[in-house]
Short mmCIF file of C-alpha atoms and ligand atoms in Angstrom, two decimals:
data_model
loop_
_atom_site.label_atom_id
_atom_site.label_comp_id
_atom_site.label_asym_id
_atom_site.label_seq_id
_atom_site.Cartn_x
_atom_site.Cartn_y
_atom_site.Cartn_z
CA MET H 1203 -24.08 32.24 -53.89
CA GLY H 1204 -21.07 33.93 -55.47
CA GLN H 1205 -20.89 35.44 -58.93
CA ARG H 1206 -18.66 35.62 -61.58
CA ILE H 1207 -18.19 37.56 -64.49
CA VAL H 1208 -17.91 35.22 -68.18
CA ILE H 1209 -15.71 37.41 -71.39
CA VAL H 1210 -15.52 35.65 -75.21
CA GLY H 1211 -13.25 37.24 -75.79
CA GLY H 1212 -12.22 38.55 -79.53
CA ASN H 1213 -15.57 41.08 -80.64
CA ARG H 1214 -14.81 44.45 -81.43
CA LEU H 1215 -16.07 47.67 -79.27
CA ALA H 1216 -18.30 50.17 -80.82
CA GLY H 1217 -20.81 52.80 -80.05
CA THR H 1218 -21.82 55.11 -77.49
CA VAL H 1219 -21.35 54.62 -73.67
CA SER H 1220 -22.11 56.58 -70.44
CA VAL H 1221 -20.65 58.36 -68.29
CA SER H 1222 -21.01 57.66 -64.31
CA GLY H 1223 -20.27 60.36 -61.93
CA SER H 1224 -17.01 59.59 -60.03
CA LYS H 1225 -16.88 57.25 -56.89
CA ASN H 1226 -14.10 58.78 -55.04
CA ALA H 1227 -16.03 62.06 -55.38
CA SER H 1228 -18.95 61.19 -54.28
CA LEU H 1229 -17.46 59.55 -51.38
CA ALA H 1230 -16.00 62.88 -50.76
CA ILE H 1231 -19.28 64.96 -51.11
CA ILE H 1232 -21.69 62.80 -49.25
CA ALA H 1233 -19.44 62.65 -46.07
CA GLY H 1234 -18.73 66.19 -46.44
CA ALA H 1235 -22.83 66.44 -46.66
CA ILE H 1236 -22.25 65.88 -42.53
CA LEU H 1237 -20.73 69.55 -42.31
CA ALA H 1238 -24.03 71.16 -42.79
CA SER H 1239 -26.26 71.86 -40.10
CA GLU H 1240 -28.68 73.13 -41.36
CA GLY H 1241 -31.01 72.50 -45.26
CA VAL H 1242 -31.13 69.55 -47.44
CA THR H 1243 -28.02 68.16 -49.56
CA THR H 1244 -29.42 66.80 -52.95
CA ILE H 1245 -26.70 65.57 -54.55
CA HIS H 1246 -27.20 64.57 -57.72
CA ASN H 1247 -25.00 62.09 -60.23
CA LEU H 1248 -24.25 59.38 -57.96
CA PRO H 1249 -22.93 56.27 -59.27
CA ARG H 1250 -25.16 53.12 -58.34
CA ILE H 1251 -22.34 51.18 -56.48
CA GLY H 1252 -21.57 49.63 -53.21
CA ASP H 1253 -19.47 51.74 -52.28
CA ILE H 1254 -21.98 54.93 -52.40
CA ALA H 1255 -24.47 52.40 -50.50
CA THR H 1256 -22.12 51.92 -47.96
CA MET H 1257 -20.81 54.96 -46.91
CA ALA H 1258 -24.45 56.55 -46.93
CA ASP H 1259 -24.57 53.96 -44.23
CA VAL H 1260 -22.07 55.20 -42.37
CA LEU H 1261 -23.80 58.55 -42.27
CA ARG H 1262 -27.34 56.77 -41.24
CA HIS H 1263 -25.02 55.84 -38.00
CA LEU H 1264 -23.70 59.17 -37.49
CA GLY H 1265 -28.22 59.74 -36.60
CA ILE H 1266 -28.38 61.03 -40.57
CA SER H 1267 -30.63 60.93 -42.80
CA VAL H 1268 -30.07 59.46 -46.48
CA SER H 1269 -32.05 58.84 -49.06
CA PHE H 1270 -32.01 57.88 -52.52
CA SER H 1271 -33.62 58.66 -55.28
CA GLU H 1272 -35.68 55.98 -57.12
CA ASP H 1273 -32.81 55.30 -60.13
CA GLY H 1274 -30.47 55.90 -57.72
CA HIS H 1275 -28.17 58.56 -58.97
CA SER H 1276 -29.35 61.15 -55.98
CA ALA H 1277 -29.18 61.32 -52.88
CA HIS H 1278 -31.19 63.80 -50.16
CA ILE H 1279 -28.89 64.39 -46.87
CA ASP H 1280 -29.55 65.74 -44.18
CA ALA H 1281 -27.84 66.26 -41.44
CA THR H 1282 -29.03 68.31 -38.98
CA ASN H 1283 -29.98 65.36 -36.96
CA LEU H 1284 -26.11 64.67 -36.39
CA THR H 1285 -26.43 62.67 -33.21
CA SER H 1286 -23.11 60.39 -33.02
CA HIS H 1287 -19.62 61.51 -32.83
CA GLU H 1288 -18.58 57.08 -33.80
CA ALA H 1289 -18.41 55.66 -37.11
CA ALA H 1290 -19.95 52.60 -36.55
CA THR H 1291 -16.58 49.78 -37.27
CA GLU H 1292 -17.78 47.10 -38.77
CA ILE H 1293 -18.83 49.79 -41.53
CA VAL H 1294 -16.03 51.24 -41.63
CA ALA H 1295 -13.49 48.65 -42.07
CA ARG H 1296 -15.09 48.00 -45.81
CA LEU H 1297 -14.62 50.62 -46.78
CA ARG H 1298 -11.59 53.40 -46.20
CA ALA H 1299 -13.37 56.71 -48.16
CA SER H 1300 -15.38 55.51 -45.02
CA PHE H 1301 -12.59 57.33 -42.47
CA TRP H 1302 -13.03 60.33 -43.99
CA VAL H 1303 -16.17 61.04 -41.98
CA LEU H 1304 -12.92 62.00 -38.89
CA GLY H 1305 -13.04 65.76 -40.18
CA PRO H 1306 -16.75 67.11 -41.03
CA VAL H 1307 -17.77 65.18 -37.49
CA LEU H 1308 -14.73 66.30 -35.38
CA ALA H 1309 -15.81 69.75 -37.11
CA ARG H 1310 -19.86 69.73 -36.10
CA LEU H 1311 -19.63 67.91 -32.92
CA LYS H 1312 -16.24 68.35 -31.45
CA ARG H 1313 -15.19 65.30 -30.22
CA ALA H 1314 -14.93 61.85 -33.59
CA ARG H 1315 -13.59 58.41 -33.11
CA VAL H 1316 -13.80 56.17 -35.95
CA ALA H 1317 -11.75 52.40 -36.55
CA GLN H 1318 -9.14 52.60 -38.50
CA PRO H 1319 -9.83 51.83 -41.79
CA GLY H 1320 -9.98 48.89 -43.95
CA GLY H 1321 -10.63 49.03 -48.44
CA CYS H 1322 -8.10 48.02 -51.08
CA ASN H 1323 -5.72 45.48 -50.45
CA ILE H 1324 -2.69 46.94 -51.87
CA GLY H 1325 -0.30 47.28 -49.04
CA ALA H 1326 0.57 49.63 -46.84
CA ARG H 1327 -2.31 52.41 -46.14
CA PRO H 1328 -1.45 54.72 -43.15
CA VAL H 1329 -3.57 57.55 -42.48
CA ASP H 1330 -0.77 59.77 -40.96
CA LEU H 1331 -0.89 62.59 -42.60
CA HIS H 1332 -4.74 62.84 -41.73
CA LEU H 1333 -3.28 62.47 -38.39
CA LYS H 1334 -0.40 64.98 -38.55
CA GLY H 1335 -3.41 67.95 -40.42
CA LEU H 1336 -6.06 67.27 -37.56
CA GLN H 1337 -3.50 67.88 -34.87
CA ALA H 1338 -1.76 70.77 -36.70
CA LEU H 1339 -5.89 72.55 -36.98
CA GLY H 1340 -5.74 72.01 -33.01
CA ALA H 1341 -7.21 68.35 -32.17
CA ARG H 1342 -5.96 65.66 -29.22
CA LEU H 1343 -5.43 62.83 -30.65
CA ASP H 1344 -5.52 59.17 -29.08
CA ALA H 1345 -4.47 56.37 -32.02
CA THR H 1346 -4.44 53.44 -30.06
CA HIS H 1347 -6.51 49.99 -30.30
CA GLY H 1348 -7.43 50.28 -34.00
CA TYR H 1349 -9.27 53.03 -33.68
CA VAL H 1350 -8.71 56.72 -33.63
CA ALA H 1351 -10.50 59.58 -31.36
CA ALA H 1352 -10.39 63.07 -31.31
CA GLU H 1353 -11.43 65.97 -29.76
CA ALA H 1354 -10.83 69.76 -29.89
CA PRO H 1355 -13.18 71.30 -27.04
CA ASP H 1356 -12.08 74.50 -28.10
CA GLY H 1357 -13.18 73.52 -31.75
CA LEU H 1358 -10.70 73.42 -34.29
CA ARG H 1359 -7.94 76.86 -35.01
CA GLY H 1360 -6.36 77.93 -38.55
CA ALA H 1361 -3.29 76.36 -39.18
CA THR H 1362 -0.66 75.93 -42.55
CA ILE H 1363 -0.43 72.14 -42.81
CA TYR H 1364 2.37 70.46 -45.17
CA LEU H 1365 1.83 67.38 -46.26
CA ASP H 1366 4.71 64.88 -47.07
CA PHE H 1367 3.11 63.23 -50.00
CA PRO H 1368 0.24 65.00 -51.52
CA SER H 1369 -2.57 62.47 -50.01
CA VAL H 1370 -6.16 62.69 -51.37
CA GLY H 1371 -7.35 61.38 -48.24
CA ALA H 1372 -5.72 63.84 -45.86
CA THR H 1373 -6.23 66.58 -47.64
CA MET H 1374 -10.07 66.14 -48.61
CA ASN H 1375 -10.14 65.20 -44.66
CA ILE H 1376 -8.32 67.90 -43.33
CA MET H 1377 -10.26 70.54 -45.89
CA MET H 1378 -13.80 69.26 -44.53
CA ALA H 1379 -13.07 69.78 -40.16
CA ALA H 1380 -10.95 73.82 -41.64
CA ALA H 1381 -14.26 74.55 -43.26
CA LEU H 1382 -15.42 74.80 -40.64
CA GLY H 1383 -12.24 76.09 -37.94
CA GLU H 1384 -11.83 79.34 -36.97
CA GLY H 1385 -9.73 81.67 -39.13
CA THR H 1386 -7.28 79.98 -42.36
CA THR H 1387 -5.66 77.47 -42.71
CA MET H 1388 -2.99 76.40 -46.01
CA ILE H 1389 -2.33 73.09 -46.83
CA GLU H 1390 0.80 73.02 -48.91
CA ASN H 1391 1.54 69.41 -50.77
CA ALA H 1392 -1.90 69.12 -51.63
CA ALA H 1393 -4.00 66.69 -53.47
CA GLN H 1394 -4.65 68.51 -56.81
CA GLU H 1395 -6.73 65.35 -58.13
CA PRO H 1396 -10.25 66.16 -59.95
CA ASP H 1397 -12.10 64.54 -56.76
CA ILE H 1398 -10.00 67.67 -54.44
CA GLU H 1399 -11.75 69.82 -56.81
CA ASP H 1400 -14.99 68.69 -56.79
CA LEU H 1401 -15.63 68.31 -53.13
CA GLY H 1402 -14.51 72.18 -52.18
CA ASN H 1403 -16.61 73.55 -55.21
CA PHE H 1404 -19.29 71.44 -53.30
CA LEU H 1405 -18.31 73.09 -49.81
CA ILE H 1406 -18.27 76.19 -51.26
CA ALA H 1407 -21.94 75.51 -52.38
CA MET H 1408 -22.86 75.05 -48.68
CA GLY H 1409 -20.95 78.39 -47.57
CA ALA H 1410 -17.48 77.25 -47.40
CA ARG H 1411 -14.27 80.20 -48.14
CA ILE H 1412 -12.12 78.05 -50.20
CA HIS H 1413 -9.12 79.41 -52.23
CA GLY H 1414 -6.85 76.90 -54.38
CA HIS H 1415 -8.41 73.61 -54.74
CA GLY H 1416 -6.98 71.48 -57.12
CA THR H 1417 -3.89 73.39 -57.20
CA GLY H 1418 -0.83 72.31 -54.28
CA VAL H 1419 -1.40 75.41 -51.46
CA LEU H 1420 -4.96 75.18 -50.52
CA THR H 1421 -6.43 77.51 -48.58
CA VAL H 1422 -9.81 76.98 -46.63
CA GLU H 1423 -11.44 80.33 -44.19
CA GLY H 1424 -13.38 78.83 -41.38
CA VAL H 1425 -16.88 80.35 -41.70
CA ASP H 1426 -19.44 79.48 -38.53
CA ARG H 1427 -21.72 77.41 -40.16
CA LEU H 1428 -22.58 75.31 -43.43
CA ARG H 1429 -25.71 75.41 -44.81
CA GLY H 1430 -26.54 72.13 -47.63
CA CYS H 1431 -26.73 72.49 -51.37
CA GLU H 1432 -28.32 70.82 -54.64
CA TYR H 1433 -25.01 69.43 -56.90
CA ARG H 1434 -23.49 67.65 -59.21
CA VAL H 1435 -20.24 65.61 -58.89
CA VAL H 1436 -19.44 65.14 -61.66
CA THR H 1437 -17.88 62.43 -64.52
CA ASP H 1438 -15.82 59.35 -63.40
CA ARG H 1439 -12.17 59.53 -65.05
CA ILE H 1440 -11.18 55.89 -63.92
CA GLU H 1441 -14.33 54.75 -65.40
CA ALA H 1442 -13.92 56.80 -68.64
CA GLY H 1443 -10.08 55.35 -68.73
CA THR H 1444 -11.56 51.84 -68.54
CA LEU H 1445 -14.50 51.85 -71.52
CA GLY H 1446 -12.09 53.74 -73.08
CA LEU H 1447 -9.49 51.23 -72.96
CA ALA H 1448 -12.43 48.71 -73.93
CA ALA H 1449 -12.20 50.57 -77.30
CA GLY H 1450 -8.29 50.64 -77.56
CA ILE H 1451 -7.44 46.45 -76.74
CA THR H 1452 -9.86 45.49 -78.93
CA GLY H 1453 -9.60 47.63 -82.01
CA GLY H 1454 -12.49 49.03 -81.34
CA ASP H 1455 -14.69 52.61 -82.08
CA VAL H 1456 -16.56 53.85 -78.65
CA PHE H 1457 -17.04 57.35 -77.93
CA LEU H 1458 -17.28 57.93 -74.04
CA ASP H 1459 -20.01 61.16 -73.56
CA GLY H 1460 -19.86 62.72 -70.94
CA ALA H 1461 -15.99 62.55 -70.30
CA ASN H 1462 -14.32 65.19 -69.25
CA PRO H 1463 -11.30 66.37 -71.71
CA ALA H 1464 -9.05 68.05 -68.64
CA HIS H 1465 -9.62 65.52 -66.24
CA LEU H 1466 -7.90 62.60 -68.40
CA ARG H 1467 -5.37 64.27 -70.15
CA PRO H 1468 -3.10 61.92 -68.32
CA ILE H 1469 -4.47 59.37 -69.40
CA THR H 1470 -5.32 60.38 -72.93
CA LEU H 1471 -2.05 61.89 -73.99
CA LYS H 1472 -0.42 57.93 -72.21
CA MET H 1473 -3.28 56.33 -74.41
CA ALA H 1474 -1.97 57.94 -77.72
CA GLU H 1475 1.51 57.32 -76.72
CA ALA H 1476 0.36 53.43 -77.11
CA GLY H 1477 -1.05 53.98 -80.47
CA LEU H 1478 -5.05 54.36 -79.87
CA LYS H 1479 -6.41 57.92 -81.40
CA VAL H 1480 -8.23 59.89 -78.86
CA LYS H 1481 -10.66 63.03 -79.90
CA GLU H 1482 -11.45 65.48 -77.33
CA GLU H 1483 -14.89 66.72 -78.36
CA ALA H 1484 -17.59 69.07 -76.77
CA ARG H 1485 -19.60 66.27 -75.27
CA GLY H 1486 -16.69 63.83 -74.35
CA ILE H 1487 -13.77 61.17 -75.75
CA ARG H 1488 -14.06 59.23 -78.66
CA VAL H 1489 -11.35 56.43 -78.23
CA VAL H 1490 -10.37 54.03 -81.78
CA GLY H 1491 -7.81 51.08 -81.00
CA PRO H 1492 -5.23 50.49 -83.34
CA ALA H 1493 -5.98 47.58 -86.24
CA GLY H 1494 -2.99 45.50 -85.04
CA ARG H 1495 -1.47 45.15 -81.47
CA PRO H 1496 -0.27 48.30 -79.56
CA ARG H 1497 2.81 49.91 -78.65
CA PRO H 1498 4.70 49.52 -75.75
CA THR H 1499 5.19 52.99 -73.33
CA ARG H 1500 6.41 54.02 -70.52
CA LEU H 1501 4.56 54.20 -67.55
CA THR H 1502 4.17 55.83 -63.77
CA ALA H 1503 1.78 56.26 -61.30
CA LEU H 1504 2.02 59.78 -59.46
CA PRO H 1505 -0.30 62.15 -57.79
CA HIS H 1506 -2.56 63.97 -60.49
CA PRO H 1507 -1.45 65.38 -62.71
CA GLY H 1508 0.57 62.39 -63.07
CA PHE H 1509 -0.94 59.11 -64.26
CA PRO H 1510 -3.52 58.36 -61.99
CA THR H 1511 -2.67 54.86 -59.93
CA ASP H 1512 -6.16 53.66 -60.28
CA MET H 1513 -5.79 53.74 -64.05
CA GLN H 1514 -1.95 52.10 -63.91
CA GLN H 1515 -3.81 48.52 -63.92
CA ALA H 1516 -5.68 48.65 -66.75
CA PHE H 1517 -3.83 50.21 -68.73
CA THR H 1518 -0.99 46.79 -68.00
CA ALA H 1519 -3.90 45.08 -69.82
CA LEU H 1520 -3.31 47.16 -72.69
CA LEU H 1521 0.45 46.95 -72.46
CA CYS H 1522 0.68 42.74 -72.96
CA VAL H 1523 -0.78 42.71 -75.87
CA ALA H 1524 2.05 45.38 -77.10
CA ASP H 1525 4.27 45.04 -79.67
CA GLY H 1526 7.26 44.79 -77.58
CA THR H 1527 8.53 45.74 -73.73
CA SER H 1528 7.07 48.51 -71.32
CA VAL H 1529 7.84 49.54 -67.61
CA VAL H 1530 5.38 50.05 -65.70
CA THR H 1531 6.84 51.68 -62.31
CA ASP H 1532 4.35 53.03 -58.92
CA LYS H 1533 5.14 55.44 -57.04
CA VAL H 1534 1.72 55.69 -55.23
CA TYR H 1535 1.31 51.93 -53.12
CA GLU H 1536 3.74 50.01 -52.80
CA ASN H 1537 1.92 46.72 -53.86
CA ARG H 1538 -0.31 47.59 -56.78
CA PHE H 1539 1.05 44.35 -58.83
CA ARG H 1540 0.28 41.06 -57.79
CA TYR H 1541 -2.94 41.36 -60.24
CA LEU H 1542 -0.11 40.50 -62.65
CA SER H 1543 0.26 36.74 -61.25
CA GLU H 1544 -3.33 36.31 -62.50
CA LEU H 1545 -2.51 37.81 -65.76
CA GLY H 1546 0.17 35.19 -66.35
CA LYS H 1547 -2.32 32.31 -66.53
CA MET H 1548 -4.14 34.22 -69.58
CA GLY H 1549 -0.94 34.23 -70.91
CA ALA H 1550 0.23 37.91 -69.71
CA VAL H 1551 4.35 37.82 -69.72
CA ALA H 1552 5.62 40.08 -66.88
CA GLU H 1553 8.61 40.99 -64.05
CA VAL H 1554 7.86 43.22 -60.96
CA ASP H 1555 10.85 44.38 -58.97
CA GLY H 1556 9.43 46.41 -56.30
CA ARG H 1557 6.96 49.21 -57.40
CA THR H 1558 8.20 48.35 -60.95
CA ALA H 1559 7.37 45.83 -63.61
CA VAL H 1560 8.57 45.08 -67.22
CA ILE H 1561 5.27 43.55 -70.16
CA THR H 1562 6.70 41.70 -72.32
CA GLY H 1563 4.37 41.98 -74.97
CA VAL H 1564 2.41 39.05 -76.45
CA PRO H 1565 0.46 38.36 -79.98
CA ARG H 1566 -2.18 36.69 -77.98
CA LEU H 1567 -4.28 36.32 -74.04
CA THR H 1568 -5.93 32.49 -73.79
CA GLY H 1569 -9.18 32.92 -71.92
CA ALA H 1570 -8.73 31.42 -68.00
CA ASP H 1571 -10.19 31.53 -64.94
CA VAL H 1572 -9.05 34.18 -62.78
CA GLU H 1573 -9.64 36.26 -59.21
CA GLY H 1574 -10.29 39.30 -59.72
CA THR H 1575 -8.15 40.63 -55.67
CA ASP H 1576 -8.93 44.79 -55.74
CA LEU H 1577 -11.12 46.34 -57.52
CA ARG H 1578 -8.62 47.82 -59.65
CA ALA H 1579 -7.03 44.48 -60.52
CA SER H 1580 -10.43 43.31 -62.20
CA ALA H 1581 -10.83 45.74 -64.23
CA ALA H 1582 -8.04 44.98 -65.91
CA LEU H 1583 -8.82 41.45 -65.71
CA PHE H 1584 -11.63 42.17 -67.63
CA LEU H 1585 -10.02 43.89 -70.25
CA ALA H 1586 -7.88 41.45 -70.80
CA GLY H 1587 -10.83 38.99 -71.17
CA LEU H 1588 -11.79 41.12 -74.61
CA ARG H 1589 -8.93 40.74 -76.36
CA ALA H 1590 -8.78 37.11 -75.31
CA GLU H 1591 -9.01 34.25 -77.04
CA GLY H 1592 -12.40 31.79 -76.13
CA GLN H 1593 -13.87 32.27 -71.99
CA THR H 1594 -12.93 33.88 -69.25
CA ARG H 1595 -14.04 33.50 -65.81
CA LEU H 1596 -13.71 36.13 -63.19
CA SER H 1597 -14.57 35.23 -59.88
CA GLU H 1598 -14.15 37.26 -56.53
CA THR H 1599 -17.60 39.95 -58.59
CA GLN H 1600 -18.29 41.97 -55.45
CA HIS H 1601 -14.57 44.42 -55.86
CA LEU H 1602 -15.47 45.36 -58.99
CA GLU H 1603 -18.76 45.96 -58.13
CA ARG H 1604 -17.71 48.07 -55.03
CA GLY H 1605 -16.14 50.63 -57.74
CA TYR H 1606 -18.36 50.46 -61.26
CA GLU H 1607 -21.63 50.95 -62.30
CA CYS H 1608 -22.90 47.88 -64.33
CA LEU H 1609 -19.64 47.70 -66.48
CA VAL H 1610 -20.75 44.71 -67.66
CA GLU H 1611 -24.19 45.91 -69.10
CA LYS H 1612 -21.97 49.01 -70.54
CA LEU H 1613 -20.17 46.41 -72.35
CA GLN H 1614 -22.84 44.51 -73.99
CA GLY H 1615 -24.80 47.98 -74.80
CA LEU H 1616 -20.90 47.94 -76.58
CA GLY H 1617 -20.81 44.46 -78.76
CA ALA H 1618 -19.04 42.66 -75.77
CA GLU H 1619 -20.28 39.03 -75.35
CA THR H 1620 -20.18 39.03 -71.29
CA TRP H 1621 -22.97 38.04 -68.38
CA ARG H 1622 -22.57 37.50 -64.84
CA GLU H 1623 -24.18 33.83 -63.79
CA ASP H 1624 -23.98 32.10 -60.22
CA GLU H 1625 -20.30 30.24 -59.19
CA SER H 1626 -22.99 27.07 -59.22
CA GLY H 1627 -23.13 27.80 -63.18
CA GLY H 1628 -26.17 27.82 -62.53
CA GLY H 1629 -27.36 30.01 -65.46
CA ARG H 1630 -27.48 34.17 -66.04
CA LEU H 1631 -27.95 36.53 -63.57
CA ALA H 1632 -29.99 39.72 -64.24
CA LEU H 1633 -29.27 43.03 -65.32
CA CYS H 1634 -28.28 45.86 -63.56
CA SER H 1635 -30.20 48.85 -64.43
CA ALA H 1636 -28.16 51.70 -64.76
C1 LIG Q 373 -7.17 57.86 -52.74
C2 LIG Q 373 -8.65 56.95 -54.12
C3 LIG Q 373 -8.14 56.09 -54.65
C4 LIG Q 373 -6.75 56.25 -55.44
C5 LIG Q 373 -5.41 56.94 -54.06
C6 LIG Q 373 -4.68 57.42 -55.23
C7 LIG Q 373 -10.89 57.00 -52.93
C8 LIG Q 373 -11.96 56.49 -52.08
N1 LIG Q 373 -9.33 56.87 -53.10
O1 LIG Q 373 -6.85 57.21 -51.86
O2 LIG Q 373 -8.69 55.13 -55.01
O3 LIG Q 373 -6.04 55.13 -55.17
O4 LIG Q 373 -6.14 58.52 -53.90
O5 LIG Q 373 -5.17 58.29 -55.79
O6 LIG Q 373 -10.97 58.32 -53.30
N2 LIG Q 373 -0.29 57.86 -47.33
C9 LIG Q 373 0.11 58.04 -45.85
N3 LIG Q 373 -0.38 58.76 -44.82
C10 LIG Q 373 -1.50 59.07 -45.09
C11 LIG Q 373 -2.43 58.25 -46.44
C12 LIG Q 373 -1.69 58.06 -47.46
O7 LIG Q 373 1.28 57.34 -45.92
O8 LIG Q 373 -1.84 59.77 -43.90
C13 LIG Q 373 0.71 57.43 -48.64
C14 LIG Q 373 -0.97 55.66 -48.70
O9 LIG Q 373 -0.40 54.55 -47.79
C15 LIG Q 373 -0.63 55.47 -50.29
C16 LIG Q 373 -0.23 57.10 -50.76
O10 LIG Q 373 -0.06 57.74 -50.21
O11 LIG Q 373 0.67 55.27 -50.76
C17 LIG Q 373 -1.30 57.86 -51.10
O12 LIG Q 373 -2.84 57.79 -50.74
P1 LIG Q 373 -3.86 58.26 -50.64
O13 LIG Q 373 -4.03 59.77 -51.60
O14 LIG Q 373 -4.05 58.90 -49.22
O15 LIG Q 373 -4.94 57.57 -51.23
P2 LIG Q 373 -6.40 57.67 -50.69
O16 LIG Q 373 -6.66 59.09 -50.28
O17 LIG Q 373 -6.64 56.60 -49.46
#
C-alpha cells in the first residue's frame, strides 16, 4: 500500500530544528570507504534515509561488511574483504550515486563493472565526464549494453584532467580513483561543492594526499594504500535550506541547529533578497519569514558557489507567493521544472521556456492532490502545502523519504499540521524517529 503525506496549510512555523548529515557527502564517503584495504571505517552523522541504505547494499554486494549503529546515524564499514568488482545492477538502477563506486573499485581491484546509473527523472544525465577522467588515468573502458566495464591491469597513473563541466559525481569518482594511483593527478574545473570538500577531508583522514578540494583546481598525489578511519559527515545544506524556506513561506521564525553558514551562503543571500531575515549564529542559522508576501527575485541555479540546483524547486515554491514576477533559470539540468505543473494545481502561475521559468506571484495557494515526481519536486510541493489554504495530499512519497530524514516529523516539531497516511485512507502512520 502506498503512502501519502497530508499537509494542512496556514500554520506559522516556529522553534528549533536540528539539521541532519549531508545526503550527498554521505553517499560519496560511503563509496570512498571502499578504498580502505586495512582497518574499519566508522562514519558518523549519516542521515537515516533510503539512499544511504541503498548505498550500503551496493557495498555489501561487493563483499564489504557494512553495519549501522542502533540509531542508524553511524556506519561501520570493513572493506578489507572486497571480493567482487561488479556492482549489483538492480541496486545501481535505483541510485545514481552508486555509479561512484566505479573509481574506488577500479583503484582497489584494477577492474570494475557497474551499470549505467538511474536516479531522479530530471533530464539526460550522462557519465561521459566520469569516463573521460578514468580514461585519462589509464583505464581501458567498455561502455556498451548499459554497463561500464573498466580495467587497469597495470594500475592507474596520475594525469591532468580538464572537466568540460564541473560535475560533482565525476570529480568524486576521479578523485577517489586517483587517490590510489601512481603519481599526481590534477583536476581542472573541478566541482567545488561542500560535499567534495567533505569527501576530500575524509580521504585525507584515510591517508590520502589531496589539496585544493573545494576549489576549482584539485590535486591528488597517489599513495600505495589507504586505511579505515573515523569521520563525521558535514550537515546537509539542502535540508537546512528547505527547512529555512519552510520558515520563510509561512512567515515563521526557525533556528536551524547545526546548519553551516558558509555552506549555505549562496542560499541565505538569496533568501535575504526575497525578504527573509537571516541571522548566522555560532551553532546554526535563524530564518525569519516576512509578515506579508516575499519579494520577487531573479534566481539562476549554477554549480557551487552558485545557487544550488537542488534548492531551485523549493525556492521557486516561495517565489510562487511573492509580490510580483520572478525569473528562475536552471543551468545545471535541462529538465528540472516538471514540478511546476503540480504546483499549478495549487494555484501557482508559471510559464516555462527551456531552462527558464517565469513565476507570477499569487496572493494565495490552495491545497490539492499532487504527485511528488522526484526528491526536490516533493520538497517544493511540501513547502507550498504549508502555505496553502486547506489540505494538500502529496503522493509518491518514496522520493521524499529517499533524501530527507523525518521531514514530516521535523516540520510537526515546528508546529506544522502534517502527517503520513495509507493511500487507502486507512489512518495515520507511525512517526519516524530521527
Ligand atoms: C550531484 C548531486 C545532485 C546535484 C548535482 C548537481 C549527489 C548524489 N547528487 O549529482 O543532488 O543535483 O550533483 O549539483 O551528490 N553531466 C554530464 N556528464 C557527466 C556528468 C554530468 O554531462 O559525466 C551533466 C549532467 O547531465 C547534469 C550536470 O552535468 O546536467 C550536473 O551533473 P553532476 O554535477 O554530475 O551531478 P551528479 O553528480 O549526478
